[in-house]
mmCIF file of C-alpha atoms and ligand atoms in Angstrom:
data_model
loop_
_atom_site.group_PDB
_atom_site.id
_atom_site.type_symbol
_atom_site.label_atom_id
_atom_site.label_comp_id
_atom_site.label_asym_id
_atom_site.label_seq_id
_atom_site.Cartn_x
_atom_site.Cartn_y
_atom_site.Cartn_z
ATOM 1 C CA UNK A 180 2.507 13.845 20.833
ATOM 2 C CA UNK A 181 4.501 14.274 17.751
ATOM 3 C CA UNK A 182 4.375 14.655 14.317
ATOM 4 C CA UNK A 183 6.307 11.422 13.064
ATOM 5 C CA UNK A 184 6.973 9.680 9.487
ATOM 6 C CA UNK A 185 6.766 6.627 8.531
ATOM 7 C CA UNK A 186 7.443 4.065 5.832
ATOM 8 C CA UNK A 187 5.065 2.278 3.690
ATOM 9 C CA UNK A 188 5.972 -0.434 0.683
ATOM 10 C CA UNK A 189 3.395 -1.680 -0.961
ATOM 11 C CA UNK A 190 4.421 -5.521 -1.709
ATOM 12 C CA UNK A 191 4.611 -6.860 -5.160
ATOM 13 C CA UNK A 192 1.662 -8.718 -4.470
ATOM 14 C CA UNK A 193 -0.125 -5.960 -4.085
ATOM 15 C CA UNK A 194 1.163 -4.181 -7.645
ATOM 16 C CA UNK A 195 0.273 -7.641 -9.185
ATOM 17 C CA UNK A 196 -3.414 -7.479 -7.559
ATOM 18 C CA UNK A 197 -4.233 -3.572 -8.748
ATOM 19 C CA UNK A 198 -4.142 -2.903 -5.269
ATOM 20 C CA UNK A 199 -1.730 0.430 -5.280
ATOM 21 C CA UNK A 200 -4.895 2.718 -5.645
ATOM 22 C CA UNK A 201 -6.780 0.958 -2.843
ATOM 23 C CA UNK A 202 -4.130 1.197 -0.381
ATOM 24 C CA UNK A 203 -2.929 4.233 -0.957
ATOM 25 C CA UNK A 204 -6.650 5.670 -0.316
ATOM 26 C CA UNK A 205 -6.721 3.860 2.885
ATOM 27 C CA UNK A 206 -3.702 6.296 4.117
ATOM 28 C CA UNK A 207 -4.959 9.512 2.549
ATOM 29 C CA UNK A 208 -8.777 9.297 3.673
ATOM 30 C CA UNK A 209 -7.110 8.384 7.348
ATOM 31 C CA UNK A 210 -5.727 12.024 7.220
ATOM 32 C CA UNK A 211 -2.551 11.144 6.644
ATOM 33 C CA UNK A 212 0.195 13.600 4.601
ATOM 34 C CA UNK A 213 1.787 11.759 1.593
ATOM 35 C CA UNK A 214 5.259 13.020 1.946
ATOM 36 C CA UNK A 215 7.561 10.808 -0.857
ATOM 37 C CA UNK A 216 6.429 8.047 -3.346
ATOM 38 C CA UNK A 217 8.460 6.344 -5.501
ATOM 39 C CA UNK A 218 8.496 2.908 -8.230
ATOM 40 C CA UNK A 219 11.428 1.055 -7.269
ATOM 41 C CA UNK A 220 12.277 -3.047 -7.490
ATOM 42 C CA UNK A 221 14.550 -4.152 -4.558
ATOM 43 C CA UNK A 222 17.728 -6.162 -4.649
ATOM 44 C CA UNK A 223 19.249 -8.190 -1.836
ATOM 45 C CA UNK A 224 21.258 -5.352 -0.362
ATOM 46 C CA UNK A 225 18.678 -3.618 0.591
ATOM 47 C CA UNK A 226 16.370 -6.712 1.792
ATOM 48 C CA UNK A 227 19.244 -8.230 3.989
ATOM 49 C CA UNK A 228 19.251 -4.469 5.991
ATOM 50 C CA UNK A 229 15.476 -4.063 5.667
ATOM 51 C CA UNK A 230 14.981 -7.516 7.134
ATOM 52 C CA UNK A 231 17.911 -8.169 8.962
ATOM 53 C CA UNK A 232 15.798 -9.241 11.948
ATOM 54 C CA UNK A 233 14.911 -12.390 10.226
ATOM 55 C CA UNK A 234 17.944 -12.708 8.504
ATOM 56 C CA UNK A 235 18.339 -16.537 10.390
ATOM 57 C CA UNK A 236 14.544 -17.717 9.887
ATOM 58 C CA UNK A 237 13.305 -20.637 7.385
ATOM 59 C CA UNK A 238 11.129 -17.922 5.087
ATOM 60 C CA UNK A 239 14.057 -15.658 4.734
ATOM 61 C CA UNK A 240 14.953 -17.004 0.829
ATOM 62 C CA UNK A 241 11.354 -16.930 -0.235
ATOM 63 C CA UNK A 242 10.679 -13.896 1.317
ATOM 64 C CA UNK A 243 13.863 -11.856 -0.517
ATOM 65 C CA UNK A 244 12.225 -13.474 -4.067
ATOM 66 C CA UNK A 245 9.006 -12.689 -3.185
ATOM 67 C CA UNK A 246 9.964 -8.718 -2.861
ATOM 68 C CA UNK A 247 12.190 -9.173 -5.700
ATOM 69 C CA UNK A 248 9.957 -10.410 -8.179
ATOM 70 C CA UNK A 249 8.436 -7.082 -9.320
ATOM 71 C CA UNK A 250 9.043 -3.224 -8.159
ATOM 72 C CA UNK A 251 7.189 -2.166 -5.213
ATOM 73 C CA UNK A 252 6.018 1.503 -4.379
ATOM 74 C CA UNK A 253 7.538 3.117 -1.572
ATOM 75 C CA UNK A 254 5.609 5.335 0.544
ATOM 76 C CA UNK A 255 6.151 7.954 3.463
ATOM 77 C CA UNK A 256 3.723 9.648 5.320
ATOM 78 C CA UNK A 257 3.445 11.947 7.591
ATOM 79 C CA UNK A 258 1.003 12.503 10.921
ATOM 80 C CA UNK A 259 0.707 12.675 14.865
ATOM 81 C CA UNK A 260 2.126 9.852 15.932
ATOM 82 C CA UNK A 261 1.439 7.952 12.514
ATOM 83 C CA UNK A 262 4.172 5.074 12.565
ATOM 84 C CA UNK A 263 1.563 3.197 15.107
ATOM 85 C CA UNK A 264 -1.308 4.388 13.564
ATOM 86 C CA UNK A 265 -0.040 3.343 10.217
ATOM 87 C CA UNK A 266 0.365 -0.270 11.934
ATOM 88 C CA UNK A 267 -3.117 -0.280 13.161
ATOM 89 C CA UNK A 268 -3.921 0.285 9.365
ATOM 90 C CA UNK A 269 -2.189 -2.399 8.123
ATOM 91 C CA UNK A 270 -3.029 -5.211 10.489
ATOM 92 C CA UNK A 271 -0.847 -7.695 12.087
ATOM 93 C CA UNK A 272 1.608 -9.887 9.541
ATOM 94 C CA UNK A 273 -0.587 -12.879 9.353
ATOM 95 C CA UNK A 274 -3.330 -11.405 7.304
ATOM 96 C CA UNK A 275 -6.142 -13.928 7.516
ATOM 97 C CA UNK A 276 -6.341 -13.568 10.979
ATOM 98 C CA UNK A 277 -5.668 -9.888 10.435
ATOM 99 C CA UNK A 278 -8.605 -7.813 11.863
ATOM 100 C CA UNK A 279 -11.565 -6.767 9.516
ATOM 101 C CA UNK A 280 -11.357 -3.121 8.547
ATOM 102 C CA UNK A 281 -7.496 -3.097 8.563
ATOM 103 C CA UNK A 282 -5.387 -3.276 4.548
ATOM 104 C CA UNK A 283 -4.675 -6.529 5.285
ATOM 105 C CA UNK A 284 -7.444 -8.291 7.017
ATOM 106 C CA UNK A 285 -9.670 -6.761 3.928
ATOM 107 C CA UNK A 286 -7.300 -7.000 1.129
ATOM 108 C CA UNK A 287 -4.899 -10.774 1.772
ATOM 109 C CA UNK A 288 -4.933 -14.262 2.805
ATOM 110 C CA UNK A 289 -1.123 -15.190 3.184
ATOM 111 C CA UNK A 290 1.167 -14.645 6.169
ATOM 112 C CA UNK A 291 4.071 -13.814 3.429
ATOM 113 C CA UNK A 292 1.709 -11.887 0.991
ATOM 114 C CA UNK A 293 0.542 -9.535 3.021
ATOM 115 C CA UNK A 294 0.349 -6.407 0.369
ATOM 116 C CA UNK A 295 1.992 -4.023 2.796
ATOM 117 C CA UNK A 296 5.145 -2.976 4.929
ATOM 118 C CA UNK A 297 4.955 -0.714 7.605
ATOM 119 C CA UNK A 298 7.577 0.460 10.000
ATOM 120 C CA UNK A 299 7.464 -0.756 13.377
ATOM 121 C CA UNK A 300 8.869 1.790 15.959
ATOM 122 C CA UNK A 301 9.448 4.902 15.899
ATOM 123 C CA UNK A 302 13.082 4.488 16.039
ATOM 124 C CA UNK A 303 13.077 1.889 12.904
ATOM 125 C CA UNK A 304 10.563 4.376 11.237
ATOM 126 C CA UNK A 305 13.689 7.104 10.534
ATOM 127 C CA UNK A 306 15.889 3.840 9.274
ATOM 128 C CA UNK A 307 13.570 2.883 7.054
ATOM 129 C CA UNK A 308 12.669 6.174 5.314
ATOM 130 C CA UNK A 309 16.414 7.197 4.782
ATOM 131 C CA UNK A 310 17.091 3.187 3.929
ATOM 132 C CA UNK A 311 14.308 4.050 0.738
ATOM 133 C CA UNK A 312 14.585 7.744 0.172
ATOM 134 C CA UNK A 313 17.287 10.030 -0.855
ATOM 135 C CA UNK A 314 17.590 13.558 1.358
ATOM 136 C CA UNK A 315 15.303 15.272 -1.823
ATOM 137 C CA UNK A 316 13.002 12.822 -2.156
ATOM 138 C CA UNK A 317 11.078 13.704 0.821
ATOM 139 C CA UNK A 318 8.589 16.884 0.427
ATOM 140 C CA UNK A 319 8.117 19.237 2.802
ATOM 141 C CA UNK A 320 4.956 21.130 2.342
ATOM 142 C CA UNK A 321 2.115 22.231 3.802
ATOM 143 C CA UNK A 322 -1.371 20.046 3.596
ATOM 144 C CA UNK A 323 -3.916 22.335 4.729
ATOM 145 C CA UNK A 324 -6.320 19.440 5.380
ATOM 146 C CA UNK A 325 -4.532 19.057 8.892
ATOM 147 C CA UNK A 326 -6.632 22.268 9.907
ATOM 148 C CA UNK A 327 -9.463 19.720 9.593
ATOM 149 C CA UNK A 328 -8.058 16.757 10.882
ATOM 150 C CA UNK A 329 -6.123 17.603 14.242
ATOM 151 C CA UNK A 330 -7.082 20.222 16.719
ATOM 152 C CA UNK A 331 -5.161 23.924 17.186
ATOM 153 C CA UNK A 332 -3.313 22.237 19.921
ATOM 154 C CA UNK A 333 -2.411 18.662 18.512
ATOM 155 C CA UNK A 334 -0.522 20.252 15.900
HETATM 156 N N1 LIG B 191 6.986 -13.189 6.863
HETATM 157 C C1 LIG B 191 6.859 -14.451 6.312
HETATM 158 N N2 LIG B 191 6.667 -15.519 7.155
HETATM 159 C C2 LIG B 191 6.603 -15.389 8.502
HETATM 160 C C3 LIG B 191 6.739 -14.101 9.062
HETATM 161 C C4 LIG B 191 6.940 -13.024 8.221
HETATM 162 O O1 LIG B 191 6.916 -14.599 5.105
HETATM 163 O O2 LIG B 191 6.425 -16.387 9.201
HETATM 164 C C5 LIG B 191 7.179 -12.021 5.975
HETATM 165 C C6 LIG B 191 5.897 -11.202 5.798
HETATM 166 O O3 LIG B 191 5.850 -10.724 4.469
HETATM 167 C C7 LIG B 191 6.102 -10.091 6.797
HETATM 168 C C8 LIG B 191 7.602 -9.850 6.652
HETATM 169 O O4 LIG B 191 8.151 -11.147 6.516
HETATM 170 O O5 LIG B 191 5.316 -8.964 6.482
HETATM 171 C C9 LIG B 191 8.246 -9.136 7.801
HETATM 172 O O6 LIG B 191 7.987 -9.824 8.988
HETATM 173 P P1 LIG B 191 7.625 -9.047 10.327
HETATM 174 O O7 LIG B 191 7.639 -10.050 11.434
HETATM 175 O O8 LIG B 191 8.495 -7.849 10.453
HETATM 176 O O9 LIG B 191 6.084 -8.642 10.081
HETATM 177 P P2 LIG B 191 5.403 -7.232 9.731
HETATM 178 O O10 LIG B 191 6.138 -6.172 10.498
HETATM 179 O O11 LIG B 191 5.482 -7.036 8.240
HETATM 180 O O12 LIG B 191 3.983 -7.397 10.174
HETATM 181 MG MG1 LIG B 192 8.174 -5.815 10.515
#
């Protein structure tokens, strides 16, 4: 067990829907520790690293203007073991079959338009964050809630 961080966008589709407040509630009411947040709209640097594993697929134009069309909110939190729980949040990519309860099998329809990014290992999880945040734009604090959320000896 370890206390691990992970990164969250929330897609412009998302920003367009007033869906920011939503999503970010689902995270915080989980238990999770909001540890940098930041407006920021991405260029294609940045998309051809963040999705350079489907740098050769069909979608990979639309999907660049898609999260170039407006800014998106970055996001990284903080819990035991959160990068997979943060995926369980989220739901799998296509989000109509996405299960009920999860962001996106409550909140989308579209496979591309899925209103959230979440790391997906552990390992890709400290890419990510240093891919979106600079060294002092991640907080370190304490969030006393975590007395009420883990046990003495989960944390
Ligand atoms: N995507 C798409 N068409 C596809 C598969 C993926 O437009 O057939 C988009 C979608 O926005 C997805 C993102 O590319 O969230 C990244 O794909 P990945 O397979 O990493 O899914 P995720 O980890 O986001 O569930
Ligand atoms: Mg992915």
């Amino acid at each position: 067990m370890s206390m691990e961080k992970t990164l969250v966008l929330v897609k412009p589709d998302a920003i367009q829907r007033g869906l920011i407040g939503e999503i970010v509630s689902r995270f915080e009411k989980k238990g999770l520790k909001l540890v940098g947040m930041k407006m920021m709209t991405l260029d294609e640097a940045i998309l051809r690293e963040h999705y350079a594993h489907l740098a050769d697929k069909p979608f990979f134009g639309s999907l660049s203007k898609f999260m170039m069309k407006n800014p998106v909110i970055a996001m990284c939190w903080e819990g035991l073991e959160c990068v997979n729980a943060v995926r369980l949040l989220c739901g799998i990519t296509k989000a109509r079959s996405a299960e009920a309860g999860s962001i996106r099998g409550d909140l989308a329809m579209s496979v591309s338009c899925n209103v959230v990014h979440a790391s997906d290992s552990v390992e890709n999880a400290g890419k990510e964050v240093k891919r979106f945040f600079k060294d002092g734009e991640i907080f370190d604090y304490k969030k006393t809630e975590f007395e009420h959320v883990y046990a003495e000896d989960e944390m």
